[in-house]
Amino acid sequence: NAGVMQNPRHLVRRRGQEARLRCSPMKGHSHVYWYRQLPEEGLKFMVYLQKENIIDESGMPKERFSAEFPKEGPSILRIQQVVRGDSAAYFCASSRLAGSSYNEQFFGPGTRLTVL
Amino acid sequence: QQQVKQSPQSLIVQKGGISIINCAYENTAFDYFPWYQQFPGKGPALLIAIRPDVSEKKEGRFTISFNKSAKQFSLHIMDSQPGDSATYFCAASNSGGSNYKLTFGKGTLLTVNP
């Protein structure tokens, strides 16, 4: 019974490169959330996706960041032209169904992005 | 605007003692309040959650107390153990709409001394 899977676990990029983070939700989960955690900070919501739809991207920076959750395959968080301020831990969470009484979100182990 | 305020920032407790972490929220539309436990280098793990139709929920050594009128909720860890040493986050969301995103507090670093 695999949990939420994220890869890579660690990613090092130089300024200006692209970072691509992948998330596979738990089996049976169709909702994916991305959160960012800066050092000594709590988690900040970035984007909420269902299959092939972005539901809420109000936490995403307006430029360089994008997310998708295709019909097949994992959800992808893409950061173009990375800068040092993008260095953080990026967590993906998944939940089961829309309209469920409890929004239990289960988190993956995270991808720790370091921008040199 | 910080919608969920968590305190204290850090907490040191002796083994066997009670750890208490408090959170206050502003958005009255919030109706789901989970607590997450995070160990260094790991993702947050759901510990226990409560909805505002009850004032207390207990699971093992972990208890959530909820005060709807004060817009506050707290986590109590009874008989704290060194293995409980971790960062604890409270969170809140509004399940009445179509977006279940979580708003987190800034976390409490708990250290339980042996």
PDB file of C-alpha atoms in Angstrom:
ATOM      1  CA  ASN A   1       0.000   0.000   0.000  1.00  0.00           C
ATOM      2  CA  ALA A   2       2.314   2.704  -1.289  1.00  0.00           C
ATOM      3  CA  GLY A   3       1.954   6.191   0.034  1.00  0.00           C
ATOM      4  CA  VAL A   4       2.505   9.415  -1.845  1.00  0.00           C
ATOM      5  CA  MET A   5       5.680   9.159  -3.883  1.00  0.00           C
ATOM      6  CA  GLN A   6       7.879  12.050  -4.873  1.00  0.00           C
ATOM      7  CA  ASN A   7      11.014  12.155  -6.929  1.00  0.00           C
ATOM      8  CA  PRO A   8      13.679  13.134  -6.977  1.00  0.00           C
ATOM      9  CA  ARG A   9      14.210  13.395  -3.219  1.00  0.00           C
ATOM     10  CA  HIS A  10      17.049  15.847  -3.692  1.00  0.00           C
ATOM     11  CA  LEU A  11      17.624  18.104  -6.677  1.00  0.00           C
ATOM     12  CA  VAL A  12      20.480  20.496  -7.278  1.00  0.00           C
ATOM     13  CA  ARG A  13      20.213  23.085 -10.002  1.00  0.00           C
ATOM     14  CA  ARG A  14      22.264  26.069 -11.052  1.00  0.00           C
ATOM     15  CA  ARG A  15      20.642  29.454 -11.439  1.00  0.00           C
ATOM     16  CA  GLY A  16      18.758  29.669 -14.716  1.00  0.00           C
ATOM     17  CA  GLN A  17      18.158  25.936 -15.104  1.00  0.00           C
ATOM     18  CA  GLU A  18      14.787  24.210 -14.962  1.00  0.00           C
ATOM     19  CA  ALA A  19      13.599  22.070 -12.058  1.00  0.00           C
ATOM     20  CA  ARG A  20      10.990  19.385 -12.583  1.00  0.00           C
ATOM     21  CA  LEU A  21       9.430  17.750  -9.528  1.00  0.00           C
ATOM     22  CA  ARG A  22       7.200  14.693  -9.775  1.00  0.00           C
ATOM     23  CA  CYS A  23       4.457  13.419  -7.497  1.00  0.00           C
ATOM     24  CA  SER A  24       2.462  10.195  -7.682  1.00  0.00           C
ATOM     25  CA  PRO A  25      -0.582  10.298  -5.387  1.00  0.00           C
ATOM     26  CA  MET A  26      -1.752   7.447  -3.236  1.00  0.00           C
ATOM     27  CA  LYS A  27      -3.772   4.768  -4.993  1.00  0.00           C
ATOM     28  CA  GLY A  28      -7.373   5.861  -5.296  1.00  0.00           C
ATOM     29  CA  HIS A  29      -6.558   9.543  -4.720  1.00  0.00           C
ATOM     30  CA  SER A  30      -7.510  11.982  -7.447  1.00  0.00           C
ATOM     31  CA  HIS A  31      -6.629  15.273  -5.759  1.00  0.00           C
ATOM     32  CA  VAL A  32      -3.085  16.623  -5.556  1.00  0.00           C
ATOM     33  CA  TYR A  33      -1.759  19.600  -3.631  1.00  0.00           C
ATOM     34  CA  TRP A  34       1.695  21.152  -3.771  1.00  0.00           C
ATOM     35  CA  TYR A  35       3.162  22.993  -0.779  1.00  0.00           C
ATOM     36  CA  ARG A  36       6.474  24.747  -0.286  1.00  0.00           C
ATOM     37  CA  GLN A  37       8.404  24.782   2.973  1.00  0.00           C
ATOM     38  CA  LEU A  38      11.139  27.313   3.539  1.00  0.00           C
ATOM     39  CA  PRO A  39      13.659  26.786   6.363  1.00  0.00           C
ATOM     40  CA  GLU A  40      12.134  27.442   9.809  1.00  0.00           C
ATOM     41  CA  GLU A  41       8.741  28.077   8.200  1.00  0.00           C
ATOM     42  CA  GLY A  42       5.474  26.237   7.917  1.00  0.00           C
ATOM     43  CA  LEU A  43       4.128  24.852   4.703  1.00  0.00           C
ATOM     44  CA  LYS A  44       2.638  27.269   2.210  1.00  0.00           C
ATOM     45  CA  PHE A  45      -0.011  26.188  -0.266  1.00  0.00           C
ATOM     46  CA  MET A  46       0.960  26.554  -3.910  1.00  0.00           C
ATOM     47  CA  VAL A  47      -1.531  24.772  -6.156  1.00  0.00           C
ATOM     48  CA  TYR A  48      -4.409  22.293  -6.081  1.00  0.00           C
ATOM     49  CA  LEU A  49      -5.044  19.996  -9.039  1.00  0.00           C
ATOM     50  CA  GLN A  50      -7.401  17.273 -10.076  1.00  0.00           C
ATOM     51  CA  LYS A  51      -6.818  15.098 -13.111  1.00  0.00           C
ATOM     52  CA  GLU A  52      -6.258  17.409 -16.114  1.00  0.00           C
ATOM     53  CA  ASN A  53      -7.522  20.447 -14.174  1.00  0.00           C
ATOM     54  CA  ILE A  54      -5.953  23.182 -12.099  1.00  0.00           C
ATOM     55  CA  ILE A  55      -8.478  24.025  -9.402  1.00  0.00           C
ATOM     56  CA  ASP A  56      -6.602  26.685  -7.456  1.00  0.00           C
ATOM     57  CA  GLU A  57      -3.189  28.140  -8.226  1.00  0.00           C
ATOM     58  CA  SER A  58      -3.488  31.164  -5.966  1.00  0.00           C
ATOM     59  CA  GLY A  59      -0.294  30.245  -4.085  1.00  0.00           C
ATOM     60  CA  MET A  60       1.875  29.912  -7.150  1.00  0.00           C
ATOM     61  CA  PRO A  61       4.282  32.700  -8.096  1.00  0.00           C
ATOM     62  CA  LYS A  62       3.004  34.366 -11.255  1.00  0.00           C
ATOM     63  CA  GLU A  63       6.112  33.692 -13.270  1.00  0.00           C
ATOM     64  CA  ARG A  64       8.373  30.677 -13.824  1.00  0.00           C
ATOM     65  CA  PHE A  65       6.180  28.204 -11.909  1.00  0.00           C
ATOM     66  CA  SER A  66       3.671  25.833 -13.473  1.00  0.00           C
ATOM     67  CA  ALA A  67       1.945  22.612 -12.499  1.00  0.00           C
ATOM     68  CA  GLU A  68       0.045  19.854 -14.232  1.00  0.00           C
ATOM     69  CA  PHE A  69      -1.676  16.606 -13.395  1.00  0.00           C
ATOM     70  CA  PRO A  70      -2.227  14.728 -16.650  1.00  0.00           C
ATOM     71  CA  LYS A  71      -4.732  11.978 -17.231  1.00  0.00           C
ATOM     72  CA  GLU A  72      -1.910   9.458 -17.116  1.00  0.00           C
ATOM     73  CA  GLY A  73       1.220   9.760 -15.053  1.00  0.00           C
ATOM     74  CA  PRO A  74       2.364  11.804 -12.099  1.00  0.00           C
ATOM     75  CA  SER A  75       1.721  15.410 -11.248  1.00  0.00           C
ATOM     76  CA  ILE A  76       4.565  17.700 -12.253  1.00  0.00           C
ATOM     77  CA  LEU A  77       5.665  20.953 -10.652  1.00  0.00           C
ATOM     78  CA  ARG A  78       7.942  22.845 -13.027  1.00  0.00           C
ATOM     79  CA  ILE A  79      10.148  25.757 -12.086  1.00  0.00           C
ATOM     80  CA  GLN A  80      11.819  27.520 -14.967  1.00  0.00           C
ATOM     81  CA  GLN A  81      14.954  29.661 -14.696  1.00  0.00           C
ATOM     82  CA  VAL A  82      15.451  28.844 -11.031  1.00  0.00           C
ATOM     83  CA  VAL A  83      16.852  31.427  -8.638  1.00  0.00           C
ATOM     84  CA  ARG A  84      18.446  30.972  -5.218  1.00  0.00           C
ATOM     85  CA  GLY A  85      15.198  31.974  -3.515  1.00  0.00           C
ATOM     86  CA  ASP A  86      13.541  28.879  -4.964  1.00  0.00           C
ATOM     87  CA  SER A  87      15.653  26.684  -2.671  1.00  0.00           C
ATOM     88  CA  ALA A  88      13.167  24.941  -0.417  1.00  0.00           C
ATOM     89  CA  ALA A  89      11.459  21.658   0.310  1.00  0.00           C
ATOM     90  CA  TYR A  90       8.509  21.003  -1.977  1.00  0.00           C
ATOM     91  CA  PHE A  91       5.858  18.652  -0.698  1.00  0.00           C
ATOM     92  CA  CYS A  92       3.054  16.988  -2.535  1.00  0.00           C
ATOM     93  CA  ALA A  93      -0.085  15.780  -0.777  1.00  0.00           C
ATOM     94  CA  SER A  94      -3.004  13.779  -2.052  1.00  0.00           C
ATOM     95  CA  SER A  95      -6.545  13.231  -0.901  1.00  0.00           C
ATOM     96  CA  ARG A  96      -9.334  10.909  -1.908  1.00  0.00           C
ATOM     97  CA  LEU A  97     -12.565  12.371  -3.210  1.00  0.00           C
ATOM     98  CA  ALA A  98     -14.274  15.689  -3.739  1.00  0.00           C
ATOM     99  CA  GLY A  99     -17.153  16.150  -1.364  1.00  0.00           C
ATOM    100  CA  SER A 100     -15.765  13.754   1.212  1.00  0.00           C
ATOM    101  CA  SER A 101     -16.526  14.741   4.746  1.00  0.00           C
ATOM    102  CA  TYR A 102     -12.920  14.826   5.751  1.00  0.00           C
ATOM    103  CA  ASN A 103     -10.159  16.283   3.664  1.00  0.00           C
ATOM    104  CA  GLU A 104      -7.423  13.992   4.889  1.00  0.00           C
ATOM    105  CA  GLN A 105      -4.305  14.952   3.007  1.00  0.00           C
ATOM    106  CA  PHE A 106      -1.373  12.578   3.024  1.00  0.00           C
ATOM    107  CA  PHE A 107       2.053  13.965   2.283  1.00  0.00           C
ATOM    108  CA  GLY A 108       4.963  12.597   0.358  1.00  0.00           C
ATOM    109  CA  PRO A 109       8.574  12.710   1.576  1.00  0.00           C
ATOM    110  CA  GLY A 110       9.273  15.908  -0.348  1.00  0.00           C
ATOM    111  CA  THR A 111      11.824  17.102  -2.868  1.00  0.00           C
ATOM    112  CA  ARG A 112      14.570  19.258  -1.476  1.00  0.00           C
ATOM    113  CA  LEU A 113      15.636  21.723  -4.139  1.00  0.00           C
ATOM    114  CA  THR A 114      18.956  23.484  -3.828  1.00  0.00           C
ATOM    115  CA  VAL A 115      19.813  26.244  -6.283  1.00  0.00           C
ATOM    116  CA  LEU A 116      23.498  27.049  -6.558  1.00  0.00           C
TER     117      LEU A 116
ATOM    118  CA  GLN B   1      -1.939  37.859   6.726  1.00  0.00           C
ATOM    119  CA  GLN B   2      -1.247  34.872   8.921  1.00  0.00           C
ATOM    120  CA  GLN B   3      -4.535  33.016   9.203  1.00  0.00           C
ATOM    121  CA  VAL B   4      -3.321  30.350  11.644  1.00  0.00           C
ATOM    122  CA  LYS B   5      -1.088  31.400  14.513  1.00  0.00           C
ATOM    123  CA  GLN B   6       0.791  28.715  16.410  1.00  0.00           C
ATOM    124  CA  SER B   7       2.619  28.886  19.731  1.00  0.00           C
ATOM    125  CA  PRO B   8       5.056  28.289  21.217  1.00  0.00           C
ATOM    126  CA  GLN B   9       7.735  28.252  18.559  1.00  0.00           C
ATOM    127  CA  SER B  10       9.708  25.702  20.568  1.00  0.00           C
ATOM    128  CA  LEU B  11       8.990  23.573  23.600  1.00  0.00           C
ATOM    129  CA  ILE B  12      11.141  21.448  25.889  1.00  0.00           C
ATOM    130  CA  VAL B  13       9.448  18.829  28.052  1.00  0.00           C
ATOM    131  CA  GLN B  14      10.725  16.121  30.338  1.00  0.00           C
ATOM    132  CA  LYS B  15       9.905  12.506  29.597  1.00  0.00           C
ATOM    133  CA  GLY B  16       6.512  11.657  31.031  1.00  0.00           C
ATOM    134  CA  GLY B  17       5.335  15.266  31.009  1.00  0.00           C
ATOM    135  CA  ILE B  18       2.510  16.892  29.075  1.00  0.00           C
ATOM    136  CA  SER B  19       3.256  18.835  25.904  1.00  0.00           C
ATOM    137  CA  ILE B  20       0.753  21.529  24.944  1.00  0.00           C
ATOM    138  CA  ILE B  21       0.760  23.380  21.631  1.00  0.00           C
ATOM    139  CA  ASN B  22      -1.775  26.071  20.826  1.00  0.00           C
ATOM    140  CA  CYS B  23      -3.229  27.445  17.620  1.00  0.00           C
ATOM    141  CA  ALA B  24      -5.610  30.277  16.842  1.00  0.00           C
ATOM    142  CA  TYR B  25      -7.366  30.927  13.564  1.00  0.00           C
ATOM    143  CA  GLU B  26      -9.101  33.898  11.998  1.00  0.00           C
ATOM    144  CA  ASN B  27     -11.225  32.520   9.200  1.00  0.00           C
ATOM    145  CA  THR B  28     -14.582  31.429  10.600  1.00  0.00           C
ATOM    146  CA  ALA B  29     -15.180  29.340   7.471  1.00  0.00           C
ATOM    147  CA  PHE B  30     -12.516  26.852   8.594  1.00  0.00           C
ATOM    148  CA  ASP B  31     -14.143  23.609   9.650  1.00  0.00           C
ATOM    149  CA  TYR B  32     -11.397  21.012   9.596  1.00  0.00           C
ATOM    150  CA  PHE B  33      -8.359  21.186  11.890  1.00  0.00           C
ATOM    151  CA  PRO B  34      -5.598  18.592  11.541  1.00  0.00           C
ATOM    152  CA  TRP B  35      -2.272  18.284  13.316  1.00  0.00           C
ATOM    153  CA  TYR B  36       0.803  17.027  11.524  1.00  0.00           C
ATOM    154  CA  GLN B  37       4.039  15.638  12.918  1.00  0.00           C
ATOM    155  CA  GLN B  38       7.246  16.094  10.962  1.00  0.00           C
ATOM    156  CA  PHE B  39      10.629  14.524  11.626  1.00  0.00           C
ATOM    157  CA  PRO B  40      13.777  16.048  10.094  1.00  0.00           C
ATOM    158  CA  GLY B  41      14.113  15.216   6.435  1.00  0.00           C
ATOM    159  CA  LYS B  42      10.642  13.663   6.242  1.00  0.00           C
ATOM    160  CA  GLY B  43       7.245  14.747   5.044  1.00  0.00           C
ATOM    161  CA  PRO B  44       4.495  15.785   7.481  1.00  0.00           C
ATOM    162  CA  ALA B  45       2.453  12.877   8.814  1.00  0.00           C
ATOM    163  CA  LEU B  46      -1.184  13.300   9.778  1.00  0.00           C
ATOM    164  CA  LEU B  47      -1.475  12.791  13.536  1.00  0.00           C
ATOM    165  CA  ILE B  48      -5.030  13.628  14.527  1.00  0.00           C
ATOM    166  CA  ALA B  49      -7.787  15.923  13.274  1.00  0.00           C
ATOM    167  CA  ILE B  50     -10.987  17.471  14.580  1.00  0.00           C
ATOM    168  CA  ARG B  51     -14.100  19.130  13.236  1.00  0.00           C
ATOM    169  CA  PRO B  52     -15.903  21.917  15.164  1.00  0.00           C
ATOM    170  CA  ASP B  53     -18.939  19.817  16.048  1.00  0.00           C
ATOM    171  CA  VAL B  54     -16.963  18.306  18.925  1.00  0.00           C
ATOM    172  CA  SER B  55     -14.883  20.026  21.607  1.00  0.00           C
ATOM    173  CA  GLU B  56     -12.353  17.265  22.143  1.00  0.00           C
ATOM    174  CA  LYS B  57     -10.924  14.262  20.344  1.00  0.00           C
ATOM    175  CA  LYS B  58      -8.540  11.748  21.810  1.00  0.00           C
ATOM    176  CA  GLU B  59      -6.379   9.152  20.096  1.00  0.00           C
ATOM    177  CA  GLY B  60      -3.994   7.342  22.379  1.00  0.00           C
ATOM    178  CA  ARG B  61      -1.711   9.872  24.044  1.00  0.00           C
ATOM    179  CA  PHE B  62      -2.785  12.672  21.681  1.00  0.00           C
ATOM    180  CA  THR B  63      -5.771  14.924  22.376  1.00  0.00           C
ATOM    181  CA  ILE B  64      -7.143  17.894  20.453  1.00  0.00           C
ATOM    182  CA  SER B  65      -9.157  20.453  22.396  1.00  0.00           C
ATOM    183  CA  PHE B  66     -11.294  22.820  20.351  1.00  0.00           C
ATOM    184  CA  ASN B  67     -12.895  26.128  21.389  1.00  0.00           C
ATOM    185  CA  LYS B  68     -15.078  27.389  18.567  1.00  0.00           C
ATOM    186  CA  SER B  69     -16.093  30.673  20.218  1.00  0.00           C
ATOM    187  CA  ALA B  70     -12.478  31.591  20.891  1.00  0.00           C
ATOM    188  CA  LYS B  71     -11.349  30.242  17.512  1.00  0.00           C
ATOM    189  CA  GLN B  72      -8.617  28.260  19.194  1.00  0.00           C
ATOM    190  CA  PHE B  73      -7.515  24.661  19.256  1.00  0.00           C
ATOM    191  CA  SER B  74      -4.690  22.863  20.957  1.00  0.00           C
ATOM    192  CA  LEU B  75      -2.762  19.605  20.900  1.00  0.00           C
ATOM    193  CA  HIS B  76      -1.969  17.828  24.141  1.00  0.00           C
ATOM    194  CA  ILE B  77       0.587  15.027  24.217  1.00  0.00           C
ATOM    195  CA  MET B  78       0.301  13.027  27.416  1.00  0.00           C
ATOM    196  CA  ASP B  79       3.211  11.024  28.845  1.00  0.00           C
ATOM    197  CA  SER B  80       5.583  12.641  26.331  1.00  0.00           C
ATOM    198  CA  GLN B  81       8.372  10.399  25.094  1.00  0.00           C
ATOM    199  CA  PRO B  82      11.754  11.177  23.479  1.00  0.00           C
ATOM    200  CA  GLY B  83      10.401   9.611  20.285  1.00  0.00           C
ATOM    201  CA  ASP B  84       7.806  12.402  20.185  1.00  0.00           C
ATOM    202  CA  SER B  85      10.585  14.925  19.551  1.00  0.00           C
ATOM    203  CA  ALA B  86       9.623  16.473  16.218  1.00  0.00           C
ATOM    204  CA  THR B  87       8.083  19.569  14.689  1.00  0.00           C
ATOM    205  CA  TYR B  88       4.321  19.802  15.024  1.00  0.00           C
ATOM    206  CA  PHE B  89       2.131  21.820  12.688  1.00  0.00           C
ATOM    207  CA  CYS B  90      -1.475  22.762  13.136  1.00  0.00           C
ATOM    208  CA  ALA B  91      -3.533  23.451  10.044  1.00  0.00           C
ATOM    209  CA  ALA B  92      -7.021  24.413   8.981  1.00  0.00           C
ATOM    210  CA  SER B  93      -9.187  24.177   5.894  1.00  0.00           C
ATOM    211  CA  ASN B  94     -12.684  24.891   4.702  1.00  0.00           C
ATOM    212  CA  SER B  95     -14.379  21.766   3.409  1.00  0.00           C
ATOM    213  CA  GLY B  96     -17.579  23.565   2.485  1.00  0.00           C
ATOM    214  CA  GLY B  97     -16.330  24.719  -0.874  1.00  0.00           C
ATOM    215  CA  SER B  98     -14.530  22.860  -3.616  1.00  0.00           C
ATOM    216  CA  ASN B  99     -11.021  23.688  -2.442  1.00  0.00           C
ATOM    217  CA  TYR B 100      -9.574  21.826   0.488  1.00  0.00           C
ATOM    218  CA  LYS B 101      -6.204  23.521   0.677  1.00  0.00           C
ATOM    219  CA  LEU B 102      -4.615  23.562   4.109  1.00  0.00           C
ATOM    220  CA  THR B 103      -3.430  26.709   5.858  1.00  0.00           C
ATOM    221  CA  PHE B 104      -0.606  25.860   8.245  1.00  0.00           C
ATOM    222  CA  GLY B 105       0.798  27.390  11.399  1.00  0.00           C
ATOM    223  CA  LYS B 106       4.536  28.009  11.489  1.00  0.00           C
ATOM    224  CA  GLY B 107       5.263  24.951  13.591  1.00  0.00           C
ATOM    225  CA  THR B 108       6.453  24.042  17.076  1.00  0.00           C
ATOM    226  CA  LEU B 109       9.735  22.239  17.616  1.00  0.00           C
ATOM    227  CA  LEU B 110       9.163  19.819  20.491  1.00  0.00           C
ATOM    228  CA  THR B 111      12.088  18.324  22.366  1.00  0.00           C
ATOM    229  CA  VAL B 112      11.395  15.647  24.961  1.00  0.00           C
ATOM    230  CA  ASN B 113      14.339  15.074  27.250  1.00  0.00           C
ATOM    231  CA  PRO B 114      14.948  11.559  28.591  1.00  0.00           C
TER     232      PRO B 114
END
